[in-house]
Structure formats: structure tokens, C-alpha cells
Short mmCIF file of C-alpha atoms and ligand atoms in Angstrom, two decimals:
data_model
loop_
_atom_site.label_atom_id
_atom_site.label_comp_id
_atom_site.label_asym_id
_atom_site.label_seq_id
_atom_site.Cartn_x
_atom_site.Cartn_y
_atom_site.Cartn_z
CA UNK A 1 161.91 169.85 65.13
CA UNK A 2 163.81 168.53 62.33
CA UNK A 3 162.69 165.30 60.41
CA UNK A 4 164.57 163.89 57.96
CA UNK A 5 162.98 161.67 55.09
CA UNK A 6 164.07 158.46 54.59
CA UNK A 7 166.30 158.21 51.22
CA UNK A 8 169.19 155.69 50.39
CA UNK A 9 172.53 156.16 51.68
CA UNK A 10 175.11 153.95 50.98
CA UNK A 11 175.05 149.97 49.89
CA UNK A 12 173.60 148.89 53.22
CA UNK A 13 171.35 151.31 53.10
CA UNK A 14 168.20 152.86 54.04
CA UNK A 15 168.49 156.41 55.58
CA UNK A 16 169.94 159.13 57.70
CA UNK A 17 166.72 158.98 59.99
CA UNK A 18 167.51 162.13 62.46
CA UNK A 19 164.44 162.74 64.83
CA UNK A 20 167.47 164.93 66.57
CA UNK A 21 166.31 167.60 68.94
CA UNK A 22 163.59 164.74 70.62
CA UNK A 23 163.89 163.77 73.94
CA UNK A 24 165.21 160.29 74.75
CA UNK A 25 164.71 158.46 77.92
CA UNK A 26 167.93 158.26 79.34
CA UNK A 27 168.62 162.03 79.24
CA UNK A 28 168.00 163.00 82.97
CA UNK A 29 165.87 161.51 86.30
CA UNK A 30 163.74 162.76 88.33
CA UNK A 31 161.23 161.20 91.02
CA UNK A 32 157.80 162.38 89.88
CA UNK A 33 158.41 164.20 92.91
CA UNK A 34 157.53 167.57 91.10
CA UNK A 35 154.53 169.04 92.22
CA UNK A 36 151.70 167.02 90.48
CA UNK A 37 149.73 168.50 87.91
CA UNK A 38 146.35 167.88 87.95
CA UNK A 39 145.78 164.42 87.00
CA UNK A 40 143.17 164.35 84.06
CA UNK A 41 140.93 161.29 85.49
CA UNK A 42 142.15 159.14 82.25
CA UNK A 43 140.50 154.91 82.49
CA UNK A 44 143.56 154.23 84.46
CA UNK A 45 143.41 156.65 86.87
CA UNK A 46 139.83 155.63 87.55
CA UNK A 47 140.52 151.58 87.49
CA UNK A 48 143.41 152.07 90.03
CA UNK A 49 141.52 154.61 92.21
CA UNK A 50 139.03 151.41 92.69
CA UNK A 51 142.03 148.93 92.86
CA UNK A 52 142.95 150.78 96.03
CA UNK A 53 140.15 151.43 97.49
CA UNK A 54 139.06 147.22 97.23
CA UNK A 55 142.60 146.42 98.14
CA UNK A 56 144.43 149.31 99.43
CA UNK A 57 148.02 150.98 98.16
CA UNK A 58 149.47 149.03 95.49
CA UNK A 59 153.24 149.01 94.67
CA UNK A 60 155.24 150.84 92.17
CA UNK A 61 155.58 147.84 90.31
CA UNK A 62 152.14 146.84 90.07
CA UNK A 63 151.27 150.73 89.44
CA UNK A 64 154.14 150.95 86.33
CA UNK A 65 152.39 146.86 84.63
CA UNK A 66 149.26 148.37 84.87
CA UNK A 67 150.05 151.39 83.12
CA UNK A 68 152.44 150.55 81.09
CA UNK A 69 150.83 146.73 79.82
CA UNK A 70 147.41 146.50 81.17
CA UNK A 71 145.52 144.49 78.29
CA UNK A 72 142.67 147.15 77.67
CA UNK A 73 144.86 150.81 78.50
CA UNK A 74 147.90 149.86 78.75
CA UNK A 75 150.50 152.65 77.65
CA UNK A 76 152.39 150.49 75.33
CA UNK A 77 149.66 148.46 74.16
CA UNK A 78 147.32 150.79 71.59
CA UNK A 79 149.99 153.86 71.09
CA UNK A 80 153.58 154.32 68.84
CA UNK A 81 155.06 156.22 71.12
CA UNK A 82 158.42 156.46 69.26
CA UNK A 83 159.71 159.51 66.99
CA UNK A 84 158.73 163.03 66.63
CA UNK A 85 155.40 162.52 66.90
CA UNK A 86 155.40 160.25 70.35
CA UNK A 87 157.00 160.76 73.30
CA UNK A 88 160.88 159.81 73.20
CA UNK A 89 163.21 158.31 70.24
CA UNK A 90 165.67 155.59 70.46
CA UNK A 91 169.06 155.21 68.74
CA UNK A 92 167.93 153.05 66.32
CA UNK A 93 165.38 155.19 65.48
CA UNK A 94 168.22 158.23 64.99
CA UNK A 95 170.74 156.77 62.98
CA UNK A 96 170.67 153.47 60.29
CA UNK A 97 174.56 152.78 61.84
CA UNK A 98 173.57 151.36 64.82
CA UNK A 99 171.43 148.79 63.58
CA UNK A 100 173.91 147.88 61.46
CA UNK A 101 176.61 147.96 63.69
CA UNK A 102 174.28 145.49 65.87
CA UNK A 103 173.82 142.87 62.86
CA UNK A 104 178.09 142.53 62.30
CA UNK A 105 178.02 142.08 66.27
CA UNK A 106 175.58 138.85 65.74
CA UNK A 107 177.79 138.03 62.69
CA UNK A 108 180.77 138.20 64.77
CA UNK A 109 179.65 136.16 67.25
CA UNK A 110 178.07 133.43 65.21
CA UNK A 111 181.74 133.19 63.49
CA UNK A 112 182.92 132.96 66.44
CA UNK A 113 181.40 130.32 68.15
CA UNK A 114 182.10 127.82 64.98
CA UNK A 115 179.18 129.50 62.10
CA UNK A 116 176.42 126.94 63.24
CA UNK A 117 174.03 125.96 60.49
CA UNK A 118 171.14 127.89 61.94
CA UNK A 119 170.47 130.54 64.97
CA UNK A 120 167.21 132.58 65.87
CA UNK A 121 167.38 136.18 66.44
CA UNK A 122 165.09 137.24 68.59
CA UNK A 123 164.36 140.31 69.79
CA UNK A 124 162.80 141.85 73.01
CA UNK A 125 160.61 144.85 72.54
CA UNK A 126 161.55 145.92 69.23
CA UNK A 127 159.24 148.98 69.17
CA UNK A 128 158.66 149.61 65.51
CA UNK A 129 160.50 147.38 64.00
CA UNK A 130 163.59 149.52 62.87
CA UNK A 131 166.63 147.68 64.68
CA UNK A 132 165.43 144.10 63.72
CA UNK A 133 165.17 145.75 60.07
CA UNK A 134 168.85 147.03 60.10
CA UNK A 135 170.22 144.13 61.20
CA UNK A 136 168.60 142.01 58.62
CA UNK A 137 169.44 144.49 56.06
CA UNK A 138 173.31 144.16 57.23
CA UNK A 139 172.43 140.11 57.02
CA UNK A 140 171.29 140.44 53.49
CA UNK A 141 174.24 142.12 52.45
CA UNK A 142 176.67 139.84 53.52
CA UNK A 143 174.45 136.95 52.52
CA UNK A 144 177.29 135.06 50.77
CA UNK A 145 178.91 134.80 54.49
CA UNK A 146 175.32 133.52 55.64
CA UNK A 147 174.67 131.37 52.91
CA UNK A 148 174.25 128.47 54.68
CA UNK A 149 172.91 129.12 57.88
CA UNK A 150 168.74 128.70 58.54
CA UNK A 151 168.11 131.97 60.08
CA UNK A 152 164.34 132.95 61.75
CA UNK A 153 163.16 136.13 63.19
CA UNK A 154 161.07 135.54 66.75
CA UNK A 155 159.86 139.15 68.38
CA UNK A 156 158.49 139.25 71.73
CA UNK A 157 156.27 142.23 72.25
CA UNK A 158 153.13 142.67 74.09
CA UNK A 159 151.97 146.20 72.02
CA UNK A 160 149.27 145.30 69.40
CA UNK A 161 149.99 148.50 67.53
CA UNK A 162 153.51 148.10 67.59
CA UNK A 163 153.06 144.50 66.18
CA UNK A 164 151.50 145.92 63.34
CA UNK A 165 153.86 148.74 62.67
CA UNK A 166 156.74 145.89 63.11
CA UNK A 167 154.91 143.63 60.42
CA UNK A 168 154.58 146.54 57.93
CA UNK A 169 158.43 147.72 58.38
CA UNK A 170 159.68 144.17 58.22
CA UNK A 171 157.48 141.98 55.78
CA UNK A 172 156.67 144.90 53.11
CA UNK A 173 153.01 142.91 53.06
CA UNK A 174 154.94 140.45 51.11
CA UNK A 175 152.95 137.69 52.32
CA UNK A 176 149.81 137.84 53.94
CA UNK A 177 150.20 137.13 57.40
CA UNK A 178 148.98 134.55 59.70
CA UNK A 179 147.39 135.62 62.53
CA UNK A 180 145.64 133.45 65.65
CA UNK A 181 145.26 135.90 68.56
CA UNK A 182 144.73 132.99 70.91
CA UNK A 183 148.28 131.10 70.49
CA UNK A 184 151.76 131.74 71.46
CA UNK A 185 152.78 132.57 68.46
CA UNK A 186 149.90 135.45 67.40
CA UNK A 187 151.20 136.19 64.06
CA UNK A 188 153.85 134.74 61.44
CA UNK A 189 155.38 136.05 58.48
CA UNK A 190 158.21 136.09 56.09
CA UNK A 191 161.01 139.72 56.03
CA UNK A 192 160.88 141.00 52.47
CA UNK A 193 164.02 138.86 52.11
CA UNK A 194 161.79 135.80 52.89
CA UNK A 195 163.22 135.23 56.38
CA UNK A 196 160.32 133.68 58.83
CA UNK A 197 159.15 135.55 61.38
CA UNK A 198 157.30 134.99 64.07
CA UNK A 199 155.73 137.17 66.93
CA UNK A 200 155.04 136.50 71.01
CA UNK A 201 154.12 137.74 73.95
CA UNK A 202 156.33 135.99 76.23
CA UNK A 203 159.93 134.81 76.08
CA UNK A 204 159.02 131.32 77.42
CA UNK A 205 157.37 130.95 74.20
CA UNK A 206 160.00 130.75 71.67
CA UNK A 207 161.56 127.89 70.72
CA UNK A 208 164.88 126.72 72.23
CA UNK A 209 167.37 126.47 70.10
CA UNK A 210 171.15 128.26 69.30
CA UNK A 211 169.79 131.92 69.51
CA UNK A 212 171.15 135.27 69.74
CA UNK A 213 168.77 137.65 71.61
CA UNK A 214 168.71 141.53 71.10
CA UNK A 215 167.45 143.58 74.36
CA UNK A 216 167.51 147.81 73.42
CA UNK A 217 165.70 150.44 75.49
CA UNK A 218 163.30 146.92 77.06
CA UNK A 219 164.67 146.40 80.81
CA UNK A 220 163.86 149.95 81.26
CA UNK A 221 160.32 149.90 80.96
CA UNK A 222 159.63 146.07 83.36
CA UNK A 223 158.24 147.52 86.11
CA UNK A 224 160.91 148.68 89.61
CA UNK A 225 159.91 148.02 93.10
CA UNK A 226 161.12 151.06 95.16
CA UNK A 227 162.39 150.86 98.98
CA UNK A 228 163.13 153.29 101.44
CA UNK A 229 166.12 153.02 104.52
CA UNK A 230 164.31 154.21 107.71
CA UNK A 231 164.92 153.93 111.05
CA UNK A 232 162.66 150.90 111.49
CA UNK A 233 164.70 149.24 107.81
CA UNK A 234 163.21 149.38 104.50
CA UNK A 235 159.88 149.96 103.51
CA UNK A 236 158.75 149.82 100.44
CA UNK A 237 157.49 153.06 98.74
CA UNK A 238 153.65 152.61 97.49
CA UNK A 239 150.75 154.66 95.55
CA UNK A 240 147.53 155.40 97.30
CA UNK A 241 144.67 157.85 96.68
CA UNK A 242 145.76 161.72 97.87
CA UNK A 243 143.39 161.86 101.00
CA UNK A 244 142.70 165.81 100.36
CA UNK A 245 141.64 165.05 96.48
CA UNK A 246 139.97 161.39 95.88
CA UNK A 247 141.18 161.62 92.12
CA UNK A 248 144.90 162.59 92.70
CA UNK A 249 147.60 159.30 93.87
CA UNK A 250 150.41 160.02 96.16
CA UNK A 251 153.31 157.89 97.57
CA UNK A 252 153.48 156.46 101.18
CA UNK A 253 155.42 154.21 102.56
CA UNK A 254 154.30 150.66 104.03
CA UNK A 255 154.22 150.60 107.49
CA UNK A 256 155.63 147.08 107.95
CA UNK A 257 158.03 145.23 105.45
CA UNK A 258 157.02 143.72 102.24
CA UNK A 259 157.82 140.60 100.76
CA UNK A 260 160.30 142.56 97.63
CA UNK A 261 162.32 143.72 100.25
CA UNK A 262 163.78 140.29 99.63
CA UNK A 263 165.33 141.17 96.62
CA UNK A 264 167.15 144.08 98.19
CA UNK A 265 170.88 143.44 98.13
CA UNK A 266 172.56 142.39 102.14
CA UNK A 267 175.48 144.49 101.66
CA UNK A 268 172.99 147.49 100.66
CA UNK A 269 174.71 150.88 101.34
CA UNK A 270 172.67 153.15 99.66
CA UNK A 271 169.27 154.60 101.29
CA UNK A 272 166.79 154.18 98.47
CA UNK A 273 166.81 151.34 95.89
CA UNK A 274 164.76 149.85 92.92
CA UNK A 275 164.51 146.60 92.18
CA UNK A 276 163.28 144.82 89.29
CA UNK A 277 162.45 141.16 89.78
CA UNK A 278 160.66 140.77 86.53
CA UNK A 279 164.38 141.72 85.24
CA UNK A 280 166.05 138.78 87.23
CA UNK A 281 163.24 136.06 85.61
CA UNK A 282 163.77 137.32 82.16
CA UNK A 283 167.96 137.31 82.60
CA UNK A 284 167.35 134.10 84.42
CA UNK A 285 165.56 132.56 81.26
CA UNK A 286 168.24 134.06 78.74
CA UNK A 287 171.01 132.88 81.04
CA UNK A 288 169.71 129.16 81.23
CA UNK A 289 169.23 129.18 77.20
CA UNK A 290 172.82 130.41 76.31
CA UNK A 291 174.22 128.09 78.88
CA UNK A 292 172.05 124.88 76.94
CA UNK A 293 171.72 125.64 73.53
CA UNK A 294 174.32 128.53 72.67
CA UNK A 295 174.28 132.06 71.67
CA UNK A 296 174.70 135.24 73.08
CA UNK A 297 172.31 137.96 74.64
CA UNK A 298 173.19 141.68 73.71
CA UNK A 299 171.47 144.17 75.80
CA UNK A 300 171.76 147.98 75.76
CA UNK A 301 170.20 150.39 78.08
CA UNK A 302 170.38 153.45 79.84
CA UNK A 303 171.43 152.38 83.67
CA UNK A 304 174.15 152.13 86.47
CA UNK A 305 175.94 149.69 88.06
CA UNK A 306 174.61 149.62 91.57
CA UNK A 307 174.77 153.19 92.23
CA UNK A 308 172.01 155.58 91.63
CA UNK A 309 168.71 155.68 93.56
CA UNK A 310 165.40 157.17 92.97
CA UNK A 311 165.48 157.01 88.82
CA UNK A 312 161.84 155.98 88.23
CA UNK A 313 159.96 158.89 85.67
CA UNK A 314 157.89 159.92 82.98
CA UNK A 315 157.99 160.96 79.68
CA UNK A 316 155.00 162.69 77.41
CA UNK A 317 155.24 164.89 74.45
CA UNK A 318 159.32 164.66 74.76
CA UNK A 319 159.18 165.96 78.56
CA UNK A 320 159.48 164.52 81.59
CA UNK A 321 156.33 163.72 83.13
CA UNK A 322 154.88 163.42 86.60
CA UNK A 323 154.74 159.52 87.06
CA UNK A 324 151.42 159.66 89.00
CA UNK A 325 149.32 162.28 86.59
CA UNK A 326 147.12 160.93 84.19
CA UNK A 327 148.38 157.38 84.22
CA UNK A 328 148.26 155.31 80.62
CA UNK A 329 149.05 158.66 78.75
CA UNK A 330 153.15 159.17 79.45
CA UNK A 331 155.95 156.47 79.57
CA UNK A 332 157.16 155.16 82.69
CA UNK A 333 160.83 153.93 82.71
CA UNK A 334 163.99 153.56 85.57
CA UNK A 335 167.41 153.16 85.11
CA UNK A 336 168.55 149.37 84.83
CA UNK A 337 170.47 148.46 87.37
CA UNK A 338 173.40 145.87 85.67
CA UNK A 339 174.92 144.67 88.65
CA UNK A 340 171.54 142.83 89.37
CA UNK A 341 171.11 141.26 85.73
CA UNK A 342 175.30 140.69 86.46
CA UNK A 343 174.28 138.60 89.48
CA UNK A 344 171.33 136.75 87.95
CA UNK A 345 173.11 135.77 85.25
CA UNK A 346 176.69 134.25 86.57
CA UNK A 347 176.11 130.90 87.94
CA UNK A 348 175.12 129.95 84.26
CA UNK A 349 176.94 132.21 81.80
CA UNK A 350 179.91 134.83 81.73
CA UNK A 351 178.74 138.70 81.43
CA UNK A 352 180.52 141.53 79.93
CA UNK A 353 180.32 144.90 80.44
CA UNK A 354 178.01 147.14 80.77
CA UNK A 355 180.53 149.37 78.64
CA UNK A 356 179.51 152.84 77.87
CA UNK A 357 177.72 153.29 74.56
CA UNK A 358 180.60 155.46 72.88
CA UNK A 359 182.82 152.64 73.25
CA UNK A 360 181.30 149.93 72.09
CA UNK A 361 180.01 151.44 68.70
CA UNK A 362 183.82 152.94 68.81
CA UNK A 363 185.13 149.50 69.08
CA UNK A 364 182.38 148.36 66.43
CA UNK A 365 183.96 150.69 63.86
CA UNK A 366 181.28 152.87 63.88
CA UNK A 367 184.00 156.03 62.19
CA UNK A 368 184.68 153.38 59.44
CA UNK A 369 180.63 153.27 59.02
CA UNK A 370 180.06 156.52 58.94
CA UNK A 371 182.64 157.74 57.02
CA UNK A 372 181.77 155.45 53.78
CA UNK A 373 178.09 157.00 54.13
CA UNK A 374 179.76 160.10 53.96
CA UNK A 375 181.45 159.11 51.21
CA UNK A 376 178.75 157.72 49.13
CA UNK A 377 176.43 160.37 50.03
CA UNK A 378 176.14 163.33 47.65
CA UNK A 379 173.48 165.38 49.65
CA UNK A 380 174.60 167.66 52.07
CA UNK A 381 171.39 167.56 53.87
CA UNK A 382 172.11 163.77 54.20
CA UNK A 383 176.09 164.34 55.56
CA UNK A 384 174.35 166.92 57.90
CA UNK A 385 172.05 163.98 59.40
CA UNK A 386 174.40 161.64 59.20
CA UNK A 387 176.70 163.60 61.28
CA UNK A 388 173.61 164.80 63.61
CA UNK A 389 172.68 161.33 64.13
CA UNK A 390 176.27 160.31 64.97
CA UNK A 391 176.51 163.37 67.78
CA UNK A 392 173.59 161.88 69.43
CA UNK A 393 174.99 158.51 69.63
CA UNK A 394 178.24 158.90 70.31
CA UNK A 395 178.51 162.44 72.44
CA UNK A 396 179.24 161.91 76.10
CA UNK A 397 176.68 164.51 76.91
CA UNK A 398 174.16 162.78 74.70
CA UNK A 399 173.54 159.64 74.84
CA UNK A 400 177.28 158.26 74.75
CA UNK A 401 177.89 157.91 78.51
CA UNK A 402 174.00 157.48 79.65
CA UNK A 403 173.45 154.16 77.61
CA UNK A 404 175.55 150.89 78.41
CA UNK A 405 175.76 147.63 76.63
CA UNK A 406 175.83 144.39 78.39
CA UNK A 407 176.28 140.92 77.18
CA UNK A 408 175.23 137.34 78.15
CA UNK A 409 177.26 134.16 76.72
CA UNK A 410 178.48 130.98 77.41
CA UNK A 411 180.95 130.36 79.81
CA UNK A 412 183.82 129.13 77.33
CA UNK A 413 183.49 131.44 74.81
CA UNK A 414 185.05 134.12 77.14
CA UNK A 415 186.78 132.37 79.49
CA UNK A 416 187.79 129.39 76.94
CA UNK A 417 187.82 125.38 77.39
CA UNK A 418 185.28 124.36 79.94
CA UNK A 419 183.57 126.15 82.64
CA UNK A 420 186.51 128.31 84.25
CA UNK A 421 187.03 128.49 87.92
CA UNK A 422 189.10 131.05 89.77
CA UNK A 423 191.73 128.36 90.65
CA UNK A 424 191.54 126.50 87.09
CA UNK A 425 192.77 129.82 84.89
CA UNK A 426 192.10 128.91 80.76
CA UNK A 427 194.40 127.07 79.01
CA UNK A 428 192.60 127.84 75.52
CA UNK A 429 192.67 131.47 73.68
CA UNK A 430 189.83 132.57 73.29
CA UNK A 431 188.87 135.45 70.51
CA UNK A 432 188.08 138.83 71.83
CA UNK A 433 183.75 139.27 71.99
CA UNK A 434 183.32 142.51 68.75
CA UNK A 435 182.16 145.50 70.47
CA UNK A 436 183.79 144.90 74.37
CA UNK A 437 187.30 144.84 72.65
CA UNK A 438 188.34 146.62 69.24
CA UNK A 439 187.12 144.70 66.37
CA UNK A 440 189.86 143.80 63.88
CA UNK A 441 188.67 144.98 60.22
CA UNK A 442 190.40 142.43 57.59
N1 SAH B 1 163.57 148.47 71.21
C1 SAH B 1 162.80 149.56 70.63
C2 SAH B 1 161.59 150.00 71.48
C3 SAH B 1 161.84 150.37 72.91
S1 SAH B 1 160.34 150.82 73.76
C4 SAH B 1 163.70 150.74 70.32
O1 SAH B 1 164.77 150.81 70.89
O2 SAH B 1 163.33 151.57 69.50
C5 SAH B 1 159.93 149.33 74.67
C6 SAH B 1 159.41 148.18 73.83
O3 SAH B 1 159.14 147.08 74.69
C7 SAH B 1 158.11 148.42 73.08
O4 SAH B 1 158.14 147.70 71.86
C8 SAH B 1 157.06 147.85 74.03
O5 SAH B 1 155.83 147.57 73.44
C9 SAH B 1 157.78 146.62 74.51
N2 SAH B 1 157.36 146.08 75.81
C10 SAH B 1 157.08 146.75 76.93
N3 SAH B 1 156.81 145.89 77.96
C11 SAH B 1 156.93 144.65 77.45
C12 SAH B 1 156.78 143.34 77.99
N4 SAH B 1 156.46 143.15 79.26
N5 SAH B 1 156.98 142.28 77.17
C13 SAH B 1 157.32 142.45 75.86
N6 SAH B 1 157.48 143.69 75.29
C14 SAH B 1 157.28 144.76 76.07
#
């Protein structure tokens, strides 16, 4: 496996950081319906085993917060599962460019929509710490464009390790923190360009306000609730202790319907679904914020548009991982299914895409990027990653076609004037949204 250090590329920049031949989560599906390995009895295999047996068979959904957030095992909570070392790698954990390319996006916007004097950025499970980084790196550089704007950093993450890793990447211990474990806000400090920054468990808890909110590689991981056509109409698919081996879980199906059948679709055609509720409240919160206060969600994950089925899997080590064996050890993760968040979201804000990841860094002028990089760079070994790292983004077979972007924003800003109807067409132009149309380089 190939790791390349971190070393200065360019005037934006940090490195060429090529984790290539890892495993990201998008790459393939599969059920967990592989035969089961033995299941090493890990804390959360033994708390859910007595879950069921007080309660009986608990749903996928329940089965993917537990493992994936419970307070005291949680997979996310105590691990950094990211890079060579974890269990998958992101894109902004490949390549500096896409960070970067993120940061003009927010730029772009907040020209846009009239350069207000302040916005938040605030990001949704920002894993180490490495996108939010690139983007303010890209803000620092074209400071004299930001002059005059109050910007402020809010992350929402639940992962107390992570936290940490995202303080040391951001702040550079440049200020001591401040840290209250009890409040909505658990810990505050200032980017090594002396931005604020402030960190959060939930999204209800950061201030309203003109915001633009960053969403990579998060929907993936809320938790799915699974259903099954039958002859008698869905059932929802469940986990319950293996009946031939107390310490093994299998999935059943309820015998009678379940109240998340509720979120299943009325024109449904397809015979197994997921659906993610805990998706719909978090859109529904962004959507109501842009619509108030302004702004713009960008979210980019791997996912479909209403089409594919059983997606929900595992990941350990950079393989794919039986979902039910040793729970709290692997990442759990299904495809995000847009034309739910699409629904959610209209009756309070326009939505564009999802777009395929190759085209929306290829609007973003991501071969303009790259190619001054090359430029600057006087290190073959550097070109090599750069190049590497590029592949991996933009490649169809990589992770060009599997990962979408999506946006949330107001109403007028793509449709123009007020709140368009179908019958009231725009009368004002509005400018293309960077990244969903080709940006124009002046
Ligand atoms: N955005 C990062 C990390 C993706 S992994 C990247 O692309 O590299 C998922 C991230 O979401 C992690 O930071 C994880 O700790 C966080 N997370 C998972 N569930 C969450 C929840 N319910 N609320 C907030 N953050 C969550």
C-alpha cells in the first residue's frame, strides 16, 4: 500500500495525500448476506444479544445507531477509521483538489447570493478534519476577496476521537481549547488562521444564521430501515439471535407491519427498499434554515436515485464485512437514496442534482487545478500522486460515477425572483450554481 507524505505542492497547498489502492465505501454492495463468519462476541454483540432477548428483534436501524454511535462502543465514537491504517478513505482524504475545489464552490455561492458580511460553514461529519482544512486553506488564499466577511467554523460530529484529531488538524494547538463536555457546544477554538470554531453533537445546536453546510461521505452512515415486498405487503427486515448459536444474529422478517413502513414510498415498484428517516429530519432542518436565513447545503455521497435495493454493508481492514459479525469493529454504511432527501427538501428550497462526481469537479475546473500542481511541482513522485489521486476521483470505474453531489438552496437563487411556480415561469436571470453548470474562469 502506497502512502504518500505530506509535502507542499503548489500556492494553495498542502499535499498530494494518495492512500490509493484503499478501499472506499462506495466501491461495491453487498447484503451481509455472505455466509457469517464467526462473530467474535465483541461488548456489542453481547449488549444487543440482551437487548433482544428483554425486548425481542430490533431493526436495522436501531442495530446500525447502536453500532455505529452507541455512547460507550460505538464504531465511530473511540476509533479513526479513515486512511491506510482504518478501514476505508474518502476523497478528501486522497487528493488536496477536492477540498479545494469545495471552498471556490462556497465562494461562488456566497458571491452569488450578494457577498453577505458574514456566513457559517458548517460541516457534518468531517471525519478528521481534512476537507474543512482545505477549504479554509482555499479561504485564506483568497482572503482579499473575503476580507470583509465574519466567517466561523461549526462541526457537528458525535466521534470523541475524531474531535480531537479535527482540533489538532485545524487549530495547530494555537490556542488552548475550551472544552465543557456537558454543553452544546463541547469544545471551541480558533483555525491556525484565527477563524472560530466551534464543535456539536447535533445540528439543532448551531446557531441560525446565513450558513453554508458541507455534507461528504455523512448520509451514508445514519442508520436505513430495510423492508421486504411479500405476499402479505412489506415487512420490515429485523436482527434477532441465530436460534442454533445464542452468540451469532440473523435477519427475519416481522410478521406483521411496522410503523417505518410509513416512510415507504406509495408508488413503490421495487421489492426491497431502505429508508432513512433520520435522513429526512436532518434535510428537513437544512431545508427550513436555507429557506429563513440563506445559504446553501452541498452534499456528496455515494447513492442512487430511487433505484437500487439491498445496499446496506460492512467495511473492516479495507474489505467488505459481514454486517452482523462482531458488531462495533467494521463500518456500517447504505447507499443514499437522493430522491428521498429530493422530496424532503422541495416544499422549502430548490435541489440540484445529484450529478455524478466526475462532472461536477469537471465543471469545478478541477484539469485547471491539477494541472498548475503539476506545474509547480518538481517531484515526480508528487506528479505521480497527483495524477493517482486524480484517477481515483475522477475515473468512472473509481469513484467518478459511484459518488453524486446534491445541493440544497433557496428557492430564488435557482429559479430567480420569488418563489417560482410551474404556471409563474422566472422573469429574473439567475447565475448558473458552480459545479451543476461549467464554472466560468475570469
Ligand atoms: N466527511 C469525512 C468523514 C466521513 S465518515 C470524510 O469524508 O472524510 C462519517 C463521519 O460522520 C465521521 O466523522 C463520524 O464520526 C460522523 N458521524 C457519524 N454519525 C454521526 C451522527 N449521527 N452525527 C454526527 N456525526 C456523525
Amino acid at each position: 500500500m502506497s502512502v504518500l507524505v505530506r509535502s507542499r505542492v503548489g500556492s494553495l497547498g498542502a499535499a498530494a495525500r494518495a492512500v490509493i489502492p484503499c478501499l472506499w465505501r462506495g466501491q461495491c454492495f453487498s447484503s451481509g448476506n455472505e455466509p457469517a463468519e464467526r462473530s467474535p462476541a465483541t461488548p456489542l454483540l453481547r449488549h444487543l444479544v440482551y437487548k433482544i432477548k428483554s425486548t425481542g428483534p430490533i431493526t436495522v436501524a436501531e442495530y446500525m445507531k447502536e453500532v455505529l454511535t452507541n455512547p460507550a462502543k460505538g464504531y465511530y465514537v473511540h476509533r479513526d477509521m479513515l486512511g491506510e491504517k482504518g478501514d476505508f478513505v474518502t476523497s478528501p482524504e486522497i487528493s488536496q483538489i477536492f477540498g479545494e475545489l469545495l471552498g471556490i464552490w462556497f465562494i461562488s455561492e456566497w458571491m452569488a447570493t450578494g457577498k453577505s458580511t458574514a456566513f457559517q460553514l458548517v460541516e457534518l461529519g468531517p471525519g478528521r478534519g481534512t476537507l474543512v482544512g482545505d477549504v479554509l486553506r482555499v479561504f485564506s488564499q483568497l482572503g482579499s476577496v473575503l476580507k470583509n466577511c465574519d466567517i466561523s467554523i461549526h462541526l457537528v460530529e458525535v466521534s470523541q476521537k475524531l474531535s480531537e484529531i479535527q482540533a489538532l488538524t485545524l487549530t495547530g494547538e494555537k490556542a488552548p481549547l475550551e472544552r465543557s463536555a456537558d454543553s452544546p457546544v463541547y469544545m471551541k477554538g480558533l483555525s491556525k488562521s484565527g477563524i472560530p470554531i466551534s464543535w456539536y453533537r447535533n445540528l439543532q445546536d448551531v446557531p441560525k444564521g446565513f450558513s453554508f453546510y458541507l455534507a461528504h461521505e455523512f448520509f451514508d452512515v445514519l442508520p436505513v430501515h430495510k423492508f421486504q415486498k411479500t405476499p402479505q405487503g412489506w415487512r420490515e427486515v429485523l436482527i434477532d439471535i441465530d436460534p442454533q448459536e445464542s452468540d451469532k444474529l440473523r435477519f427475519v422478517l416481522a410478521p406483521c407491519a411496522t410503523a417505518a413502513e410509513a416512510f415507504i414510498h406509495r408508488d413503490e415498484v421495487r421489492d426491497h427498499v431502505e429508508v432513512c428517516p433520520e435522513a429526512g429530519v436532518v434535510i428537513q432542518e437544512l431545508s427550513q434554515r436555507i429557506a429563513v436565513t440563506g445559504g446553501a447545503a452541498l452534499i456528496a455521497d455515494y447513492g442512487h436515485d430511487g433505484t437500487k435495493t439491498d445496499t446496506f454493508r460492512g467495511f473492516c481492514g479495507h474489505k467488505l464485512h459481514d454486517v452482523l459479525t462482531a458488531p462495533g469493529t467494521a463500518d456500517l454504511t447504505a447507499d443514499v437514496d437522493f430522491s428521498y432527501l429530493r422530496r424532503v427538501a422541495q416544499q422549502q428550497v430548490a435541489s440540484l442534482g445529484p450529478i455524478k462526481q466526475q462532472t461536477f469537479l469537471k465543471n469545478m475546473g478541477i484539469d485547471v487545478r491539477l494541472k498548475i500542481l503539476l506545474d509547480k511541482s518538481h517531484e515526480s513522485s508528487v506528479k505521480q500522486h497527483l495524477l493517482q489521486g486524480y484517477d481515483m476521483l475522477m475515473n468512472p470505474k473509481k469513484m467518478g460515477d459511484r459518488f453524486h453531489f446534491f445541493a440544497l438552496l433557496p428557492h430564488q437563487r435557482v429559479h430567480g425572483g420569488s418563489h417560482q411556480t410551474e404556471a409563474r415561469p422566472p422573469k429574473v436571470s439567475v447565475s448558473p450554481v458552480a459545479g451543476f453548470a461549467e464554472l466560468a474562469w475570469h
